[in-house]
Structures are given as C-alpha cells and as structure tokens.
C-alpha cells in the first residue's frame, strides 16, 4: 500500500477517500471541486433533447429535462439549460 502525505499537496486529499472522510477540510475541497465540463454536458443534453424531440420520444425528453434541471440547480449563475430547452419546445411569436 502506498502512503501519500496529504499535507505536502492539498489536492492529494481529494483522491484519498480515507483522509477526506476524517478531514472536514478535505471533504469540503472535494465537494467544491468541479470534475465535470458543464458546457460539454449541457451541449450533450441539448443534443439529446433535440434528437428525442425530432423522434417524438416523450419519455427520453422527460429524462433529459430532469437531468437539465439538476444541472441548472448544481451550477447556478451560469446559462440555464432549461431556458434553451424551453426555446426549442415553445413556438416563436411572429
């Protein structure tokens, strides 16, 4: 078993589950670390919604909407994916 001194590099604690469980600071750092490219995930979800919309797959559309709401809630302050989805499914006013 390899032992890493988490005091030498604070980011090491993000990878050490045992240390994070015992250290509130490490647990907080792990929770605050973004490990997802939000823009990429949003684009993928939008593409999935468009594909489901074109197929008329209401079940998949509902799943994507739930995922989009969760993404929006998790990353407040950025562009809202649900606004984009509503734009697709709302007829334009002429």
Short mmCIF file of N, CA and C in Angstrom, two decimals:
data_model
loop_
_atom_site.label_atom_id
_atom_site.label_comp_id
_atom_site.label_asym_id
_atom_site.label_seq_id
_atom_site.Cartn_x
_atom_site.Cartn_y
_atom_site.Cartn_z
N UNK A 1 0.85 -1.18 0.00
CA UNK A 1 0.00 0.00 0.00
C UNK A 1 0.89 1.24 0.00
N UNK A 2 0.56 2.20 -0.87
CA UNK A 2 1.31 3.43 -0.97
C UNK A 2 0.68 4.47 -0.06
N UNK A 3 1.50 5.13 0.74
CA UNK A 3 1.01 6.19 1.61
C UNK A 3 1.49 7.52 1.08
N UNK A 4 0.57 8.46 0.94
CA UNK A 4 0.89 9.79 0.44
C UNK A 4 0.62 10.78 1.55
N UNK A 5 1.57 11.66 1.78
CA UNK A 5 1.41 12.70 2.79
C UNK A 5 0.50 13.78 2.21
N UNK A 6 -0.73 13.84 2.67
CA UNK A 6 -1.69 14.80 2.14
C UNK A 6 -1.35 16.23 2.53
N UNK A 7 -0.46 16.41 3.50
CA UNK A 7 -0.07 17.77 3.89
C UNK A 7 0.87 18.39 2.87
N UNK A 8 1.56 17.58 2.08
CA UNK A 8 2.50 18.11 1.10
C UNK A 8 1.79 18.76 -0.08
N UNK A 9 0.64 18.26 -0.42
CA UNK A 9 -0.12 18.82 -1.53
C UNK A 9 -1.60 18.74 -1.16
N UNK A 10 -2.26 19.88 -1.00
CA UNK A 10 -3.66 19.84 -0.57
C UNK A 10 -4.58 19.14 -1.55
N UNK A 11 -4.23 19.10 -2.85
CA UNK A 11 -5.09 18.41 -3.81
C UNK A 11 -5.05 16.91 -3.66
N UNK A 12 -3.98 16.38 -3.06
CA UNK A 12 -3.89 14.94 -2.84
C UNK A 12 -5.06 14.47 -1.98
N UNK A 13 -5.50 15.30 -1.06
CA UNK A 13 -6.60 14.89 -0.18
C UNK A 13 -7.88 14.64 -0.95
N UNK A 14 -8.00 15.20 -2.15
CA UNK A 14 -9.19 14.96 -2.95
C UNK A 14 -9.26 13.51 -3.42
N UNK A 15 -8.10 12.86 -3.51
CA UNK A 15 -8.05 11.50 -4.01
C UNK A 15 -7.95 10.46 -2.91
N UNK A 16 -7.80 10.89 -1.70
CA UNK A 16 -7.64 9.97 -0.58
C UNK A 16 -8.96 9.90 0.18
N UNK A 17 -9.74 8.89 -0.11
CA UNK A 17 -11.07 8.79 0.47
C UNK A 17 -11.02 8.66 1.99
N UNK A 18 -10.06 7.94 2.52
CA UNK A 18 -9.97 7.78 3.97
C UNK A 18 -9.67 9.12 4.64
N UNK A 19 -8.76 9.87 4.07
CA UNK A 19 -8.42 11.17 4.64
C UNK A 19 -9.62 12.12 4.54
N UNK A 20 -10.32 12.12 3.41
CA UNK A 20 -11.47 13.00 3.23
C UNK A 20 -12.58 12.68 4.22
N UNK A 21 -12.70 11.42 4.54
CA UNK A 21 -13.74 11.03 5.49
C UNK A 21 -13.43 11.56 6.89
N UNK A 22 -12.15 11.66 7.23
CA UNK A 22 -11.77 12.13 8.56
C UNK A 22 -11.57 13.64 8.61
N UNK A 23 -11.32 14.28 7.49
CA UNK A 23 -10.99 15.69 7.48
C UNK A 23 -12.12 16.52 6.87
N UNK A 24 -12.75 17.39 7.65
CA UNK A 24 -13.80 18.25 7.09
C UNK A 24 -13.28 19.15 5.98
N UNK A 25 -12.03 19.61 6.09
CA UNK A 25 -11.46 20.47 5.07
C UNK A 25 -11.31 19.72 3.74
N UNK A 26 -10.85 18.50 3.81
CA UNK A 26 -10.69 17.70 2.59
C UNK A 26 -12.06 17.37 1.98
N UNK A 27 -13.02 17.07 2.82
CA UNK A 27 -14.36 16.78 2.32
C UNK A 27 -14.95 18.02 1.64
N UNK A 28 -14.72 19.18 2.22
CA UNK A 28 -15.21 20.43 1.62
C UNK A 28 -14.52 20.70 0.29
N UNK A 29 -13.23 20.48 0.23
CA UNK A 29 -12.48 20.69 -1.01
C UNK A 29 -12.97 19.74 -2.09
N UNK A 30 -13.23 18.49 -1.73
CA UNK A 30 -13.73 17.52 -2.69
C UNK A 30 -15.10 17.94 -3.21
N UNK A 31 -15.96 18.41 -2.34
CA UNK A 31 -17.30 18.82 -2.75
C UNK A 31 -17.27 20.04 -3.66
N UNK A 32 -16.30 20.92 -3.47
CA UNK A 32 -16.22 22.15 -4.25
C UNK A 32 -15.45 21.98 -5.55
N UNK A 33 -14.84 20.84 -5.77
CA UNK A 33 -14.03 20.64 -6.96
C UNK A 33 -14.90 20.21 -8.12
N UNK A 34 -14.83 20.98 -9.19
CA UNK A 34 -15.61 20.68 -10.38
C UNK A 34 -14.89 19.60 -11.18
N UNK A 35 -15.56 18.50 -11.39
CA UNK A 35 -14.95 17.40 -12.13
C UNK A 35 -15.67 17.15 -13.44
N UNK A 36 -16.59 18.04 -13.78
CA UNK A 36 -17.39 17.88 -14.98
C UNK A 36 -17.26 19.14 -15.83
N UNK A 37 -17.11 18.97 -17.12
CA UNK A 37 -17.15 20.11 -18.04
C UNK A 37 -18.63 20.41 -18.27
N UNK A 38 -19.14 21.40 -17.54
CA UNK A 38 -20.57 21.71 -17.55
C UNK A 38 -21.05 22.06 -18.95
N UNK A 39 -20.28 22.83 -19.69
CA UNK A 39 -20.69 23.22 -21.04
C UNK A 39 -20.83 22.00 -21.95
N UNK A 40 -19.91 21.06 -21.83
CA UNK A 40 -19.97 19.85 -22.65
C UNK A 40 -21.20 19.02 -22.30
N UNK A 41 -21.47 18.88 -21.01
CA UNK A 41 -22.64 18.11 -20.57
C UNK A 41 -23.92 18.79 -21.03
N UNK A 42 -23.97 20.13 -20.94
CA UNK A 42 -25.15 20.86 -21.37
C UNK A 42 -25.38 20.68 -22.87
N UNK A 43 -24.32 20.76 -23.66
CA UNK A 43 -24.46 20.55 -25.11
C UNK A 43 -24.96 19.15 -25.42
N UNK A 44 -24.43 18.16 -24.70
CA UNK A 44 -24.87 16.78 -24.93
C UNK A 44 -26.35 16.61 -24.58
N UNK A 45 -26.75 17.20 -23.47
CA UNK A 45 -28.16 17.10 -23.08
C UNK A 45 -29.05 17.81 -24.08
N UNK A 46 -28.63 18.96 -24.57
CA UNK A 46 -29.41 19.69 -25.56
C UNK A 46 -29.52 18.89 -26.85
N UNK A 47 -28.43 18.27 -27.27
CA UNK A 47 -28.47 17.41 -28.45
C UNK A 47 -29.40 16.23 -28.25
N UNK A 48 -29.34 15.64 -27.05
CA UNK A 48 -30.24 14.51 -26.73
C UNK A 48 -31.70 14.96 -26.79
N UNK A 49 -31.98 16.14 -26.25
CA UNK A 49 -33.36 16.64 -26.26
C UNK A 49 -33.83 16.88 -27.69
N UNK A 50 -32.97 17.49 -28.50
CA UNK A 50 -33.34 17.74 -29.91
C UNK A 50 -33.62 16.43 -30.65
N UNK A 51 -32.79 15.44 -30.41
CA UNK A 51 -32.99 14.14 -31.07
C UNK A 51 -34.29 13.50 -30.60
N UNK A 52 -34.55 13.55 -29.32
CA UNK A 52 -35.79 12.98 -28.78
C UNK A 52 -37.00 13.76 -29.30
N UNK A 53 -36.87 15.06 -29.40
CA UNK A 53 -37.95 15.93 -29.91
C UNK A 53 -38.29 15.54 -31.35
N UNK A 54 -37.25 15.34 -32.16
CA UNK A 54 -37.49 15.01 -33.57
C UNK A 54 -38.10 13.63 -33.73
N UNK A 55 -37.81 12.71 -32.80
CA UNK A 55 -38.39 11.36 -32.84
C UNK A 55 -39.76 11.30 -32.17
N UNK A 56 -40.09 12.34 -31.43
CA UNK A 56 -41.34 12.31 -30.66
C UNK A 56 -41.25 11.43 -29.43
N UNK A 57 -40.05 11.22 -28.93
CA UNK A 57 -39.79 10.34 -27.78
C UNK A 57 -39.98 11.13 -26.48
N UNK A 58 -41.23 11.18 -26.02
CA UNK A 58 -41.55 11.99 -24.84
C UNK A 58 -40.89 11.45 -23.57
N UNK A 59 -40.71 10.16 -23.50
CA UNK A 59 -40.06 9.57 -22.33
C UNK A 59 -38.61 10.05 -22.20
N UNK A 60 -37.88 10.02 -23.31
CA UNK A 60 -36.48 10.49 -23.28
C UNK A 60 -36.41 12.00 -23.06
N UNK A 61 -37.37 12.74 -23.62
CA UNK A 61 -37.41 14.19 -23.40
C UNK A 61 -37.58 14.49 -21.92
N UNK A 62 -38.44 13.75 -21.25
CA UNK A 62 -38.67 13.95 -19.82
C UNK A 62 -37.40 13.63 -19.02
N UNK A 63 -36.70 12.58 -19.40
CA UNK A 63 -35.44 12.24 -18.71
C UNK A 63 -34.41 13.35 -18.87
N UNK A 64 -34.29 13.88 -20.08
CA UNK A 64 -33.33 14.96 -20.33
C UNK A 64 -33.71 16.20 -19.55
N UNK A 65 -35.00 16.50 -19.46
CA UNK A 65 -35.46 17.66 -18.70
C UNK A 65 -35.08 17.53 -17.23
N UNK A 66 -35.25 16.36 -16.67
CA UNK A 66 -34.87 16.13 -15.27
C UNK A 66 -33.36 16.35 -15.10
N UNK A 67 -32.57 15.80 -16.03
CA UNK A 67 -31.11 15.99 -15.97
C UNK A 67 -30.74 17.46 -16.11
N UNK A 68 -31.44 18.17 -16.99
CA UNK A 68 -31.15 19.60 -17.21
C UNK A 68 -31.48 20.42 -15.96
N UNK A 69 -32.57 20.10 -15.31
CA UNK A 69 -32.94 20.81 -14.08
C UNK A 69 -31.88 20.57 -13.01
N UNK A 70 -31.43 19.33 -12.88
CA UNK A 70 -30.39 19.02 -11.89
C UNK A 70 -29.09 19.75 -12.21
N UNK A 71 -28.72 19.81 -13.49
CA UNK A 71 -27.51 20.52 -13.89
C UNK A 71 -27.63 22.01 -13.59
N UNK A 72 -28.78 22.59 -13.92
CA UNK A 72 -29.00 24.01 -13.64
C UNK A 72 -28.94 24.30 -12.14
N UNK A 73 -29.54 23.44 -11.34
CA UNK A 73 -29.52 23.63 -9.88
C UNK A 73 -28.12 23.50 -9.31
N UNK A 74 -27.33 22.61 -9.88
CA UNK A 74 -25.98 22.37 -9.37
C UNK A 74 -25.00 23.47 -9.77
N UNK A 75 -25.32 24.20 -10.84
CA UNK A 75 -24.40 25.22 -11.36
C UNK A 75 -25.14 26.53 -11.57
N UNK A 76 -25.55 27.12 -10.48
CA UNK A 76 -26.27 28.39 -10.54
C UNK A 76 -25.35 29.51 -11.00
N UNK A 77 -25.94 30.50 -11.62
CA UNK A 77 -25.17 31.66 -12.05
C UNK A 77 -24.71 31.57 -13.49
N UNK A 78 -24.79 30.41 -14.07
CA UNK A 78 -24.38 30.25 -15.47
C UNK A 78 -25.61 30.24 -16.36
N UNK A 79 -25.39 30.01 -17.64
CA UNK A 79 -26.53 29.91 -18.56
C UNK A 79 -27.44 28.75 -18.15
N UNK A 80 -28.71 28.95 -18.26
CA UNK A 80 -29.69 27.94 -17.85
C UNK A 80 -30.04 27.04 -19.02
N UNK A 81 -29.76 25.76 -18.88
CA UNK A 81 -30.06 24.80 -19.92
C UNK A 81 -31.57 24.70 -20.16
N UNK A 82 -32.34 24.81 -19.11
CA UNK A 82 -33.79 24.71 -19.26
C UNK A 82 -34.33 25.85 -20.12
N UNK A 83 -33.70 27.02 -20.11
CA UNK A 83 -34.12 28.11 -20.99
C UNK A 83 -33.94 27.71 -22.45
N UNK A 84 -32.83 27.04 -22.74
CA UNK A 84 -32.58 26.56 -24.10
C UNK A 84 -33.62 25.51 -24.51
N UNK A 85 -33.91 24.60 -23.60
CA UNK A 85 -34.87 23.54 -23.91
C UNK A 85 -36.26 24.13 -24.11
N UNK A 86 -36.63 25.08 -23.27
CA UNK A 86 -37.93 25.74 -23.45
C UNK A 86 -37.99 26.45 -24.80
N UNK A 87 -36.87 27.02 -25.22
CA UNK A 87 -36.82 27.70 -26.52
C UNK A 87 -37.08 26.75 -27.68
N UNK A 88 -36.66 25.51 -27.54
CA UNK A 88 -36.90 24.52 -28.59
C UNK A 88 -38.37 24.14 -28.64
N UNK A 89 -38.96 23.97 -27.48
CA UNK A 89 -40.32 23.43 -27.42
C UNK A 89 -41.41 24.50 -27.38
N UNK A 90 -41.02 25.78 -27.40
CA UNK A 90 -42.01 26.85 -27.37
C UNK A 90 -42.08 27.48 -28.76
N UNK A 91 -43.30 27.56 -29.33
CA UNK A 91 -43.42 28.17 -30.65
C UNK A 91 -43.04 29.66 -30.59
N UNK A 92 -42.38 30.11 -31.64
CA UNK A 92 -41.98 31.52 -31.71
C UNK A 92 -43.20 32.39 -32.00
N UNK A 93 -43.18 33.57 -31.43
CA UNK A 93 -44.25 34.53 -31.68
C UNK A 93 -43.82 35.40 -32.85
N UNK A 94 -44.69 35.47 -33.85
CA UNK A 94 -44.33 36.25 -35.04
C UNK A 94 -44.83 37.67 -34.96
#
